[in-house]
JSON list of C-alpha atoms in Angstrom, two decimals:
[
{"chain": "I", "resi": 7, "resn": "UNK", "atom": "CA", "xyz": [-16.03, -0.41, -15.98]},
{"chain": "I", "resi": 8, "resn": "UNK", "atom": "CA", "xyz": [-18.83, -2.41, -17.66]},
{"chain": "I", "resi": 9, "resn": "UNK", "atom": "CA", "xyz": [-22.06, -0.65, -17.52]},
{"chain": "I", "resi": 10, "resn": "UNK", "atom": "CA", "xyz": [-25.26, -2.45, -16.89]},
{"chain": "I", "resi": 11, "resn": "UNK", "atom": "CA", "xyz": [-28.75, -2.68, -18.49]},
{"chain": "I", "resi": 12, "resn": "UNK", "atom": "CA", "xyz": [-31.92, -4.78, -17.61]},
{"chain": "I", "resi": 13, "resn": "UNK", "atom": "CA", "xyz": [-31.03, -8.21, -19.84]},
{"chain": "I", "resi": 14, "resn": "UNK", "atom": "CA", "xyz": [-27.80, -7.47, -20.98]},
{"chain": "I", "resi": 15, "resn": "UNK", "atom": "CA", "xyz": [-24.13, -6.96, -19.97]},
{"chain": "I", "resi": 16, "resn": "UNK", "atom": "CA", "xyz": [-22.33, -4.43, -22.02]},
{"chain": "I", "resi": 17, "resn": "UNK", "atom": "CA", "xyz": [-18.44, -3.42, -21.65]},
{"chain": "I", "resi": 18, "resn": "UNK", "atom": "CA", "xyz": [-16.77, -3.29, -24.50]},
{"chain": "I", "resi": 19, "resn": "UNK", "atom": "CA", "xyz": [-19.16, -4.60, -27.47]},
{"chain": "I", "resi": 20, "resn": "UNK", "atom": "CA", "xyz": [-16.56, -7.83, -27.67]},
{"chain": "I", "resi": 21, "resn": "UNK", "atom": "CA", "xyz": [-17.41, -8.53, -24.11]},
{"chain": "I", "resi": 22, "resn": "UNK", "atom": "CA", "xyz": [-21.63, -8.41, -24.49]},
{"chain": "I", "resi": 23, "resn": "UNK", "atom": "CA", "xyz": [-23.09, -11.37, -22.94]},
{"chain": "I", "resi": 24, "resn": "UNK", "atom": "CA", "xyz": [-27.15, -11.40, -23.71]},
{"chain": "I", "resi": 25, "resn": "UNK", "atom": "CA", "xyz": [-28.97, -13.33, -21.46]},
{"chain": "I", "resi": 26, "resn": "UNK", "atom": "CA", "xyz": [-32.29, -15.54, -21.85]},
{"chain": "I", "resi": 27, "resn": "UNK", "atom": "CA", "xyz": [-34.94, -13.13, -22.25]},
{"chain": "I", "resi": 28, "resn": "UNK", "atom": "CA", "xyz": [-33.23, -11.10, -24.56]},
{"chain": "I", "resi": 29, "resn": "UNK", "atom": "CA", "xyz": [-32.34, -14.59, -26.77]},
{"chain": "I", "resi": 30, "resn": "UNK", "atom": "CA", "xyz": [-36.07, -15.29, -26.64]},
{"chain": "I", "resi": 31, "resn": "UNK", "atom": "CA", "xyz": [-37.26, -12.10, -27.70]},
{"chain": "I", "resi": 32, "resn": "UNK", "atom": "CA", "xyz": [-34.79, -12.61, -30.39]},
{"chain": "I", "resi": 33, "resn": "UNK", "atom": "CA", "xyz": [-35.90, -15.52, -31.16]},
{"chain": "I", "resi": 34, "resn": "UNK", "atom": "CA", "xyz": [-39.72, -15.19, -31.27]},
{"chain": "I", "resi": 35, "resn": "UNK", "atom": "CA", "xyz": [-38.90, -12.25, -33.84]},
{"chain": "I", "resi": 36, "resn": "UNK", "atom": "CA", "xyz": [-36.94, -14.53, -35.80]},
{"chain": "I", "resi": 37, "resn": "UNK", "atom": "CA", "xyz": [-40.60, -17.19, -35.41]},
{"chain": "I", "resi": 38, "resn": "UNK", "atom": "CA", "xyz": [-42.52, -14.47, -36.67]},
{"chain": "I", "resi": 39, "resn": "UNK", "atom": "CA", "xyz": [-40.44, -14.73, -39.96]},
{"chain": "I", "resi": 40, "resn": "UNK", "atom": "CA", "xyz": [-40.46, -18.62, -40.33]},
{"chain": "I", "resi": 41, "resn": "UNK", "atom": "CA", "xyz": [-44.12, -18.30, -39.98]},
{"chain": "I", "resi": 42, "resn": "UNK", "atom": "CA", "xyz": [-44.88, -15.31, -43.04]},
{"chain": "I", "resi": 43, "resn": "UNK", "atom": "CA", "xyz": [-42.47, -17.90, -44.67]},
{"chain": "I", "resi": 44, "resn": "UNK", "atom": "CA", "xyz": [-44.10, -20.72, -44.54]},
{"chain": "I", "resi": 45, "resn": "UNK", "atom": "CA", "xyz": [-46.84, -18.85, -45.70]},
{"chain": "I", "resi": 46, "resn": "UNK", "atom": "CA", "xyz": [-44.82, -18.01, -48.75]},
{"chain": "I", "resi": 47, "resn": "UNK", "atom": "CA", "xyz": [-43.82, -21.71, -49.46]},
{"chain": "I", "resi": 48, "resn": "UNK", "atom": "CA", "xyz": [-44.68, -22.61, -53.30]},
{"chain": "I", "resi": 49, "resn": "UNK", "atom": "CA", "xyz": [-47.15, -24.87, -52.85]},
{"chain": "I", "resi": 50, "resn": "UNK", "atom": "CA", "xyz": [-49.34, -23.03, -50.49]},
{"chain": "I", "resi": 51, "resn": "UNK", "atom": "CA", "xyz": [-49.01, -19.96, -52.84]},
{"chain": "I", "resi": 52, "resn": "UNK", "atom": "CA", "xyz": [-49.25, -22.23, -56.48]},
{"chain": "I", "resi": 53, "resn": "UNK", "atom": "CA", "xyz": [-52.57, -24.30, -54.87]},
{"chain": "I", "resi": 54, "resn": "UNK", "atom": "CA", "xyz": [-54.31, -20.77, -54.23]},
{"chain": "I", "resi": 55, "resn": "UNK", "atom": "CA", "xyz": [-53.49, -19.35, -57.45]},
{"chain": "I", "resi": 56, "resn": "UNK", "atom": "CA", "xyz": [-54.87, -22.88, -59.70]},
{"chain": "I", "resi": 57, "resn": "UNK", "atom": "CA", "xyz": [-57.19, -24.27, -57.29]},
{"chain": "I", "resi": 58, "resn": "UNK", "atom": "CA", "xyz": [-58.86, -21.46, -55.62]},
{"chain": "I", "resi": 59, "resn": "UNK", "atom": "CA", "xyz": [-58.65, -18.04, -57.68]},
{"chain": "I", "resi": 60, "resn": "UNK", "atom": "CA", "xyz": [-58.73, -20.62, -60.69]},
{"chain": "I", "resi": 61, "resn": "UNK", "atom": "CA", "xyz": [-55.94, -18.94, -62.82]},
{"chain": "I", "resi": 62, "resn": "UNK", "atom": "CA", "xyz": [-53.92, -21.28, -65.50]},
{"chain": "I", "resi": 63, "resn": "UNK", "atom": "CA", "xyz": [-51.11, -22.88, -63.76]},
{"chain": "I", "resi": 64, "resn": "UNK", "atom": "CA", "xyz": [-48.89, -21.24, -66.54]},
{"chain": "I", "resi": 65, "resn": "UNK", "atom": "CA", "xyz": [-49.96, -17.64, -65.79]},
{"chain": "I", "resi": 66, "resn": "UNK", "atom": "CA", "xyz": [-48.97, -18.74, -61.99]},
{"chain": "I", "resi": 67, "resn": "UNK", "atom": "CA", "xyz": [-46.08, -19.83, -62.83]},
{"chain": "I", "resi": 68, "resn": "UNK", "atom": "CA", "xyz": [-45.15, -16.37, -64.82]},
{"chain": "I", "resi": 69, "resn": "UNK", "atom": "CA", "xyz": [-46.62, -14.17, -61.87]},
{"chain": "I", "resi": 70, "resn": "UNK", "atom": "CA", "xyz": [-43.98, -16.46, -59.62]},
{"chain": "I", "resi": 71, "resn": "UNK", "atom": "CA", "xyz": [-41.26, -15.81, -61.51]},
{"chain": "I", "resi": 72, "resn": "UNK", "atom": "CA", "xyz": [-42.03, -12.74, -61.69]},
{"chain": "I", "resi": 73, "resn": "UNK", "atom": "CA", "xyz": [-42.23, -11.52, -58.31]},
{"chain": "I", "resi": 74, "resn": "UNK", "atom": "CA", "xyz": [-39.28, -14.18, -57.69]},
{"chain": "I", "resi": 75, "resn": "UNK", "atom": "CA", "xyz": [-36.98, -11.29, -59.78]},
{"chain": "I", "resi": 76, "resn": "UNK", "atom": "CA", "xyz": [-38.14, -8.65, -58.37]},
{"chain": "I", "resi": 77, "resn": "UNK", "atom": "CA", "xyz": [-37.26, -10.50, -54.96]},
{"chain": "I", "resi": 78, "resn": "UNK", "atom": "CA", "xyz": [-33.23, -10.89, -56.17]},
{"chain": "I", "resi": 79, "resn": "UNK", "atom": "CA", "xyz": [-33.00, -7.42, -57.71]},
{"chain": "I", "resi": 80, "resn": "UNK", "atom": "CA", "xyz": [-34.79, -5.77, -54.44]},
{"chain": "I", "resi": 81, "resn": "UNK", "atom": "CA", "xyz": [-32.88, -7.16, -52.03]},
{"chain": "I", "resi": 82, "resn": "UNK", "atom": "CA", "xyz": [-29.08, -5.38, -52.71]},
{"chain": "I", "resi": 83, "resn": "UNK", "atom": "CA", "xyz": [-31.36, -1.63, -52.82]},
{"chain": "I", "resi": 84, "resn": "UNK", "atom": "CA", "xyz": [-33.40, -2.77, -49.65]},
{"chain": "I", "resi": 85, "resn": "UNK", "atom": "CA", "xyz": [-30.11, -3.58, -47.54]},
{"chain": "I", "resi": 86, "resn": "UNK", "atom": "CA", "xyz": [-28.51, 0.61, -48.60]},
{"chain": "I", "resi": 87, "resn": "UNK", "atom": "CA", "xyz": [-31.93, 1.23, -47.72]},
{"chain": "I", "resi": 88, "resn": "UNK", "atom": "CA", "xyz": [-31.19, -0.31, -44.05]},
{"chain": "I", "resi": 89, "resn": "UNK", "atom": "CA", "xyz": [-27.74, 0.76, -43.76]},
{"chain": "I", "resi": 90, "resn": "UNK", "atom": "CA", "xyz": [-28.22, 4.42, -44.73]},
{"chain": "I", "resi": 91, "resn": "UNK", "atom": "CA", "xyz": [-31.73, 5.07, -41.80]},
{"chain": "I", "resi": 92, "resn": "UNK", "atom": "CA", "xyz": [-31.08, 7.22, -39.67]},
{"chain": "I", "resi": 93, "resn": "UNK", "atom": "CA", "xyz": [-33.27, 7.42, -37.25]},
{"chain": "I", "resi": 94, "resn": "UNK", "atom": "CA", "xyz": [-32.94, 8.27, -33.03]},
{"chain": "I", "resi": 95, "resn": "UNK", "atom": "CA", "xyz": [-33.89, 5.04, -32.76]},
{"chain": "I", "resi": 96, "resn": "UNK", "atom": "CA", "xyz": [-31.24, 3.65, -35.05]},
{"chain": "I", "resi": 97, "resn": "UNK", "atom": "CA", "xyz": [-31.06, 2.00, -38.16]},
{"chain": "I", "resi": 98, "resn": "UNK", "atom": "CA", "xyz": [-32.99, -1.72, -37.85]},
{"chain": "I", "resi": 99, "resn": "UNK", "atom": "CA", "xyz": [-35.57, -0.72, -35.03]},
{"chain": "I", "resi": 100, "resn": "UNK", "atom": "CA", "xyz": [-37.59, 1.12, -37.38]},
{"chain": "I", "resi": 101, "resn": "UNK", "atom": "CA", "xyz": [-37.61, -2.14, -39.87]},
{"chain": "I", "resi": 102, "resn": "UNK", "atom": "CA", "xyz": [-38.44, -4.20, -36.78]},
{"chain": "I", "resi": 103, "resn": "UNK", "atom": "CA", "xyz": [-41.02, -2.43, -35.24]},
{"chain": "I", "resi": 104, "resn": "UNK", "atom": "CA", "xyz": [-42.80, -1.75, -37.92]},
{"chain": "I", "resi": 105, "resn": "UNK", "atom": "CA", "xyz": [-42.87, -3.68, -41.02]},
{"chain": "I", "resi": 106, "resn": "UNK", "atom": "CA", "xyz": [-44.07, -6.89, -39.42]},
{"chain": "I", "resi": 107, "resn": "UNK", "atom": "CA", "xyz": [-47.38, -4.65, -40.02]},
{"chain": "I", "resi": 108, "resn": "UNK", "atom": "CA", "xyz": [-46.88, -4.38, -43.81]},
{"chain": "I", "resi": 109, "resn": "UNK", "atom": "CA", "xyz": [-46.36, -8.23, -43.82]},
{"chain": "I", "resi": 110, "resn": "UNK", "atom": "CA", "xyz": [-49.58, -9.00, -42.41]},
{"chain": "I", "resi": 111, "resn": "UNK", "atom": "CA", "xyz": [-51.74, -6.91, -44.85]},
{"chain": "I", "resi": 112, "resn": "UNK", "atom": "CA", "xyz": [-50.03, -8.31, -47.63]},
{"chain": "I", "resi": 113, "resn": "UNK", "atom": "CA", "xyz": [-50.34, -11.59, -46.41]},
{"chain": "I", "resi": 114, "resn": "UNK", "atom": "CA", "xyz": [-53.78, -11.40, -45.84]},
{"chain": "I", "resi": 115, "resn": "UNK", "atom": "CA", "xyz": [-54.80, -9.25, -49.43]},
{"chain": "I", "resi": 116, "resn": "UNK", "atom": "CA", "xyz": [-53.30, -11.75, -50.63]},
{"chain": "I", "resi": 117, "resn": "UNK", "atom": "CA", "xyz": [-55.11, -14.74, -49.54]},
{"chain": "I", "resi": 118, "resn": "UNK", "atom": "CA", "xyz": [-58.34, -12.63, -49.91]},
{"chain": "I", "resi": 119, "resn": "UNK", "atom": "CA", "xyz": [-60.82, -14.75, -52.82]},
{"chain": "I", "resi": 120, "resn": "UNK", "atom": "CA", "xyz": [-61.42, -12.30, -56.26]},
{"chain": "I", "resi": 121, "resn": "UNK", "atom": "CA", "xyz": [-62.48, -15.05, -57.48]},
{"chain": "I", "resi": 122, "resn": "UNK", "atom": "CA", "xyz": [-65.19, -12.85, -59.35]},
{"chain": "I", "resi": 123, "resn": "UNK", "atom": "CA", "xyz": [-62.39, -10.49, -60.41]},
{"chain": "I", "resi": 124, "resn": "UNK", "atom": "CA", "xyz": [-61.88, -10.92, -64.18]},
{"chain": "I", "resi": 125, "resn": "UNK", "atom": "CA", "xyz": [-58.31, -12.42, -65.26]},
{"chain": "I", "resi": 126, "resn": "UNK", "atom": "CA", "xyz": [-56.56, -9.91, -65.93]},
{"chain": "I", "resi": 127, "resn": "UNK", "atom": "CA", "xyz": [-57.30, -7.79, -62.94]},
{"chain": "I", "resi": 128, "resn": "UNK", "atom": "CA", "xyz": [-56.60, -11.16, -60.53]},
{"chain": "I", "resi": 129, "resn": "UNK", "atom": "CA", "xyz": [-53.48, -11.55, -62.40]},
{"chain": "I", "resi": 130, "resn": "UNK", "atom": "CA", "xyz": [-52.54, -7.98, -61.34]},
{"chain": "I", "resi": 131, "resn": "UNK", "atom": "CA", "xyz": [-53.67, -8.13, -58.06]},
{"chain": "I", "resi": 132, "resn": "UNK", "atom": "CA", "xyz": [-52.25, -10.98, -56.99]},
{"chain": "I", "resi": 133, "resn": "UNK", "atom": "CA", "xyz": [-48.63, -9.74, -58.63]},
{"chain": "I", "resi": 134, "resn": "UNK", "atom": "CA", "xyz": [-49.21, -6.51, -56.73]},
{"chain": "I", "resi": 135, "resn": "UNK", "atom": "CA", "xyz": [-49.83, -8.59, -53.18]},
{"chain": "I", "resi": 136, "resn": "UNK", "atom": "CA", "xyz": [-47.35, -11.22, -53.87]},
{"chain": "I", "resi": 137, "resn": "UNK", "atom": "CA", "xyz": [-44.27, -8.10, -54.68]},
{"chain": "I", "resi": 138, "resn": "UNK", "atom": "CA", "xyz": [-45.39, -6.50, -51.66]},
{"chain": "I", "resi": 139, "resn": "UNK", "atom": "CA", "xyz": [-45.63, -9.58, -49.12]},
{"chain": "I", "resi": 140, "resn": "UNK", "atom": "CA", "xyz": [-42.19, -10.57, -50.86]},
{"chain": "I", "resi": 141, "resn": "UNK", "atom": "CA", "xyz": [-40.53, -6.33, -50.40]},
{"chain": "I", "resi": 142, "resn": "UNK", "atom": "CA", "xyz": [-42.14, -6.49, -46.65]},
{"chain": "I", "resi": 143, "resn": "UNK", "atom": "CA", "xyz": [-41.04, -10.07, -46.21]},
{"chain": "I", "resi": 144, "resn": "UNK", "atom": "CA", "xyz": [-37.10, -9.27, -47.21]},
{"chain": "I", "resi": 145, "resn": "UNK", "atom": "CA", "xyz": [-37.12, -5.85, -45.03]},
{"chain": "I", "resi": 146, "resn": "UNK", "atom": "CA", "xyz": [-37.65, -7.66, -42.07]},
{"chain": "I", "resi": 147, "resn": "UNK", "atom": "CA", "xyz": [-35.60, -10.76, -43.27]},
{"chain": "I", "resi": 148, "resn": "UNK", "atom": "CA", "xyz": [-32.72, -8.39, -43.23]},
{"chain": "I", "resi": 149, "resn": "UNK", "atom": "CA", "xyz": [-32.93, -6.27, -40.35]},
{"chain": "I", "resi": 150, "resn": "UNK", "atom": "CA", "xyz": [-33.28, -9.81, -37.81]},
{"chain": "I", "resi": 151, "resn": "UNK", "atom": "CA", "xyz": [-30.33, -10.98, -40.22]},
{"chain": "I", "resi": 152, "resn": "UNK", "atom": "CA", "xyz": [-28.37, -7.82, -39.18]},
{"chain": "I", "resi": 153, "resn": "UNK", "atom": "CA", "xyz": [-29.45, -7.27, -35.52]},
{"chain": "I", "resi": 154, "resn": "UNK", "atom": "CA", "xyz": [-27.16, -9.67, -33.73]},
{"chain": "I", "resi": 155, "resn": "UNK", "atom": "CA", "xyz": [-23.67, -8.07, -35.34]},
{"chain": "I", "resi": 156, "resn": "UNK", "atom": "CA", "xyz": [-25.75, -4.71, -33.26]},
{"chain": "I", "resi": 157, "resn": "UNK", "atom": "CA", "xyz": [-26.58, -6.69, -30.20]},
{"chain": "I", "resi": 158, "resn": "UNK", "atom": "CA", "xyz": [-22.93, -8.27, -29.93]},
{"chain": "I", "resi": 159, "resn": "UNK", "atom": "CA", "xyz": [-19.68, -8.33, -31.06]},
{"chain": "I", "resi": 160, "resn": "UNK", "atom": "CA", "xyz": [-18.62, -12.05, -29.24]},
{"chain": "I", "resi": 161, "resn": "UNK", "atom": "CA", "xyz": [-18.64, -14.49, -31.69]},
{"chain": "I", "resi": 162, "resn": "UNK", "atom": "CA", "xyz": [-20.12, -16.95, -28.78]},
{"chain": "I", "resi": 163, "resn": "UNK", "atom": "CA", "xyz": [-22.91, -14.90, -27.78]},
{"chain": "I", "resi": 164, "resn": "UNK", "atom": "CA", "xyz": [-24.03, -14.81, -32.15]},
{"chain": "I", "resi": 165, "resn": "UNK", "atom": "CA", "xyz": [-23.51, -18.40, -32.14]},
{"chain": "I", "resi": 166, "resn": "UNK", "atom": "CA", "xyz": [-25.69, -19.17, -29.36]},
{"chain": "I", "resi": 167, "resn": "UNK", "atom": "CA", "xyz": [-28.30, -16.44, -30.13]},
{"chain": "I", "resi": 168, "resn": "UNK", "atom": "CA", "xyz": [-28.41, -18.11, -34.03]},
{"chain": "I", "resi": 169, "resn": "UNK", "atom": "CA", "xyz": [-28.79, -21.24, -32.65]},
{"chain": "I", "resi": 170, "resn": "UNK", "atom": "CA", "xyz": [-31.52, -20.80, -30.28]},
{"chain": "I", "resi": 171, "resn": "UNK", "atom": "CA", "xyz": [-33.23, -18.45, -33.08]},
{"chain": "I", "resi": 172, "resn": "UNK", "atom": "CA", "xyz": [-33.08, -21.49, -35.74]},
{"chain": "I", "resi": 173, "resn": "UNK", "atom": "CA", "xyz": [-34.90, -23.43, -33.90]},
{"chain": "I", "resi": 174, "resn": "UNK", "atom": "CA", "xyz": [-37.60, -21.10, -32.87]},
{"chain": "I", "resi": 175, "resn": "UNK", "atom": "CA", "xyz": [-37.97, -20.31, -36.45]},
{"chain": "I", "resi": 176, "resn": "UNK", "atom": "CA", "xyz": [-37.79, -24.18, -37.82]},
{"chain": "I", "resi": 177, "resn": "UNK", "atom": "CA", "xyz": [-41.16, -25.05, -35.47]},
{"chain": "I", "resi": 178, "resn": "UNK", "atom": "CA", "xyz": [-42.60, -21.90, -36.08]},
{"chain": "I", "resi": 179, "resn": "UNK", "atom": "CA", "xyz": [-42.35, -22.60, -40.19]},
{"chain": "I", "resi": 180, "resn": "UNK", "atom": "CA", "xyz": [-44.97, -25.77, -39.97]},
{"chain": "I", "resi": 181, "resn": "UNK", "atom": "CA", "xyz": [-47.67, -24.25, -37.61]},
{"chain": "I", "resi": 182, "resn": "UNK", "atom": "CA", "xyz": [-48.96, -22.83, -41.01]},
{"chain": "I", "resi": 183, "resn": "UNK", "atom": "CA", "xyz": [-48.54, -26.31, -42.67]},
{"chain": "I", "resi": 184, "resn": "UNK", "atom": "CA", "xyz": [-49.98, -28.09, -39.65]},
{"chain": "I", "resi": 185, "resn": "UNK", "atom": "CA", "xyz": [-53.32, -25.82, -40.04]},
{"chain": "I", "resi": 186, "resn": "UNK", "atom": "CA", "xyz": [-53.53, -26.16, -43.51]},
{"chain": "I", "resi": 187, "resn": "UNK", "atom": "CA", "xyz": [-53.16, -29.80, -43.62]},
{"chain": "I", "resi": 188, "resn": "UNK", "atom": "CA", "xyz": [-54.94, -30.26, -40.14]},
{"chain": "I", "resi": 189, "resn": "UNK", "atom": "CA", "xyz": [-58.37, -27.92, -41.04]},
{"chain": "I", "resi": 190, "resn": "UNK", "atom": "CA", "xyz": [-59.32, -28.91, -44.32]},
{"chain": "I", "resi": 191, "resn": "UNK", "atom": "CA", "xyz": [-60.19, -32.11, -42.85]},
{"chain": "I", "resi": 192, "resn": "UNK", "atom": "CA", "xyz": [-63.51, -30.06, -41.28]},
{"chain": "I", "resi": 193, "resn": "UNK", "atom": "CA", "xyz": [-65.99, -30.57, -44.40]},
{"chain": "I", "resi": 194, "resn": "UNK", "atom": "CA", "xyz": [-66.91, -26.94, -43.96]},
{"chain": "I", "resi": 195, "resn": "UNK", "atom": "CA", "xyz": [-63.31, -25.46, -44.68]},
{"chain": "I", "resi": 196, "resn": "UNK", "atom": "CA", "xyz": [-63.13, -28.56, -47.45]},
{"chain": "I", "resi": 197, "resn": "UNK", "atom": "CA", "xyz": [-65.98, -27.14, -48.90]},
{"chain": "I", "resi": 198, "resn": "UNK", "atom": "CA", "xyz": [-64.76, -23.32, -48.79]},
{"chain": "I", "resi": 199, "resn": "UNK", "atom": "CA", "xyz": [-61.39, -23.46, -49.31]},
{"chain": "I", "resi": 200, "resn": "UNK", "atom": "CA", "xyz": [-61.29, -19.38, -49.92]},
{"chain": "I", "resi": 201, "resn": "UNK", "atom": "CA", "xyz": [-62.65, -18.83, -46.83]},
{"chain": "I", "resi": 202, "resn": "UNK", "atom": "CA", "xyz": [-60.42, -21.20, -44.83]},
{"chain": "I", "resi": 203, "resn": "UNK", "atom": "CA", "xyz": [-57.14, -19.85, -46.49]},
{"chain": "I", "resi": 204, "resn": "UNK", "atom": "CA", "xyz": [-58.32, -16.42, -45.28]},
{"chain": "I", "resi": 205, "resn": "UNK", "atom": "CA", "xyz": [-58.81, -17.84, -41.56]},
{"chain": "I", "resi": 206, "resn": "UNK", "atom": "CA", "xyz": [-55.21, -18.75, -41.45]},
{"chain": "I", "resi": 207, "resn": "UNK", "atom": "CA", "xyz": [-53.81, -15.75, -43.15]},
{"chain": "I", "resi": 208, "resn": "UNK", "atom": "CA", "xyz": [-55.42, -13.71, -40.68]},
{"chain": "I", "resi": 209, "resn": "UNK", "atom": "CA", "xyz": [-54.09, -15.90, -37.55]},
{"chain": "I", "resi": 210, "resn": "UNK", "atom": "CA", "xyz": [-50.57, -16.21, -39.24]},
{"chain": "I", "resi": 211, "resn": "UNK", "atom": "CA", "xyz": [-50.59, -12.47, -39.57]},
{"chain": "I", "resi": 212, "resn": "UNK", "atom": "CA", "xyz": [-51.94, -11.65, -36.13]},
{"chain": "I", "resi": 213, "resn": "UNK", "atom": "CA", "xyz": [-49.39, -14.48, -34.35]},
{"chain": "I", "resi": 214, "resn": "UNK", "atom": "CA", "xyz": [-46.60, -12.72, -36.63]},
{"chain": "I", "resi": 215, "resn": "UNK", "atom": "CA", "xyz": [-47.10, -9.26, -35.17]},
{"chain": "I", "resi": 216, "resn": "UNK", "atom": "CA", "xyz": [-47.29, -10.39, -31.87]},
{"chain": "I", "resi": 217, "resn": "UNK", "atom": "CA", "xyz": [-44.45, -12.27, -32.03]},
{"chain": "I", "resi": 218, "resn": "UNK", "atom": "CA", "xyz": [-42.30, -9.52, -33.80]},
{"chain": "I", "resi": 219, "resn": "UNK", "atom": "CA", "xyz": [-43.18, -6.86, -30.41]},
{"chain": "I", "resi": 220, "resn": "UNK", "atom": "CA", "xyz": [-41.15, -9.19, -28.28]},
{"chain": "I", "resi": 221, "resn": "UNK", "atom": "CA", "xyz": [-38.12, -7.89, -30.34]}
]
């Protein structure tokens, strides 16, 4: 006999049907990711490094490619990591719940201006912020990825539920780029570009923990 649940149908794990508000919440978790993404697009990331700390696009390049490794060779350790929690809660809930809080205050050291730093110390800093916002980024990258195979075992209900999830995510990835390209039109921000690159940090990383609770 199938038992029942507020926003979800559960028999036999084959047989789950999720319905809309648990496809939203879903989904708005899955935003919250597009938009620390976005965030993390080159460009944004190689303009603040040359054009705003003021460090020689080939030392940029080097700290990307750096923390670009470390990304690949993290991400097999980080997914044991997941599998082998265990927690009352379970294994991805932790992840979920809270690294969404680590992303945010990586995000937003790492958008903060040391422009008075001396090289070497913003070339370490900004390595330091970048690994982490990349380590926090990938946690919660893979426990979303994961979720759904815990949520469902019916191929239909995934399909749906990674369908309605893309597209959340895809809009959610240029609110970042529409601030950036929409703000600096306001001399003020034009004129202090540290300061405005902070602003949206901080409302990126605010709008991405809000978003992630709904999960």
């Amino acid at each position: 006999m199938a038992i029942k649940k507020p926003g979800i149908v559960k028999g036999d794990l084959t047989d789950t049907t999720l319905n809309w508000k648990i496809a939203n919440s879903y989904s708005l978790g899955k935003a919250a990711e597009g938009m620390s993404n976005s965030l993390r697009n080159s460009d944004i990331i190689n303009y603040f490094l040359t054009n705003v700390l003021l460090i020689n696009p080939i030392v940029a390049a080097n700290i990307r490619l750096f923390s670009g490794i470390f990304s690949i060779v993290q991400d097999p350790f980080l997914g044991v990591w997941i599998d082998r929690t265990r927690r009352k809660s379970g294994k991805i809930r932790p992840f979920v719940c809270a690294v969404p809080f680590f992303i945010a205050l990586f995000t937003i050291m790492f958008f903060i201006s040391i422009s008075s730093f001396s090289m070497p110390l913003k070339i370490l800093y900004s390595v330091i912020a970048l690994v982490g916002w990349d380590f926090s980024y990938s946690s919660y990258n893979l426990s979303m990825n994961a979720l759904p195979v815990a949520m469902t075992k019916n191929s239909v209900e995934r399909t749906k539920l990674f369908g309605l999830s893309h597209i959340f995510r895809s809009v959610a990835y240029y609110i970042p780029v529409a601030l950036i390209q929409s703000v600096l039109y306001v001399p003020f921000f034009e004129k202090n570009k540290n300061i405005f690159y902070l602003c949206v940090a901080i409302f990126i990383s605010l709008l991405v923990i809000i978003c992630s609770r709904f999960t």
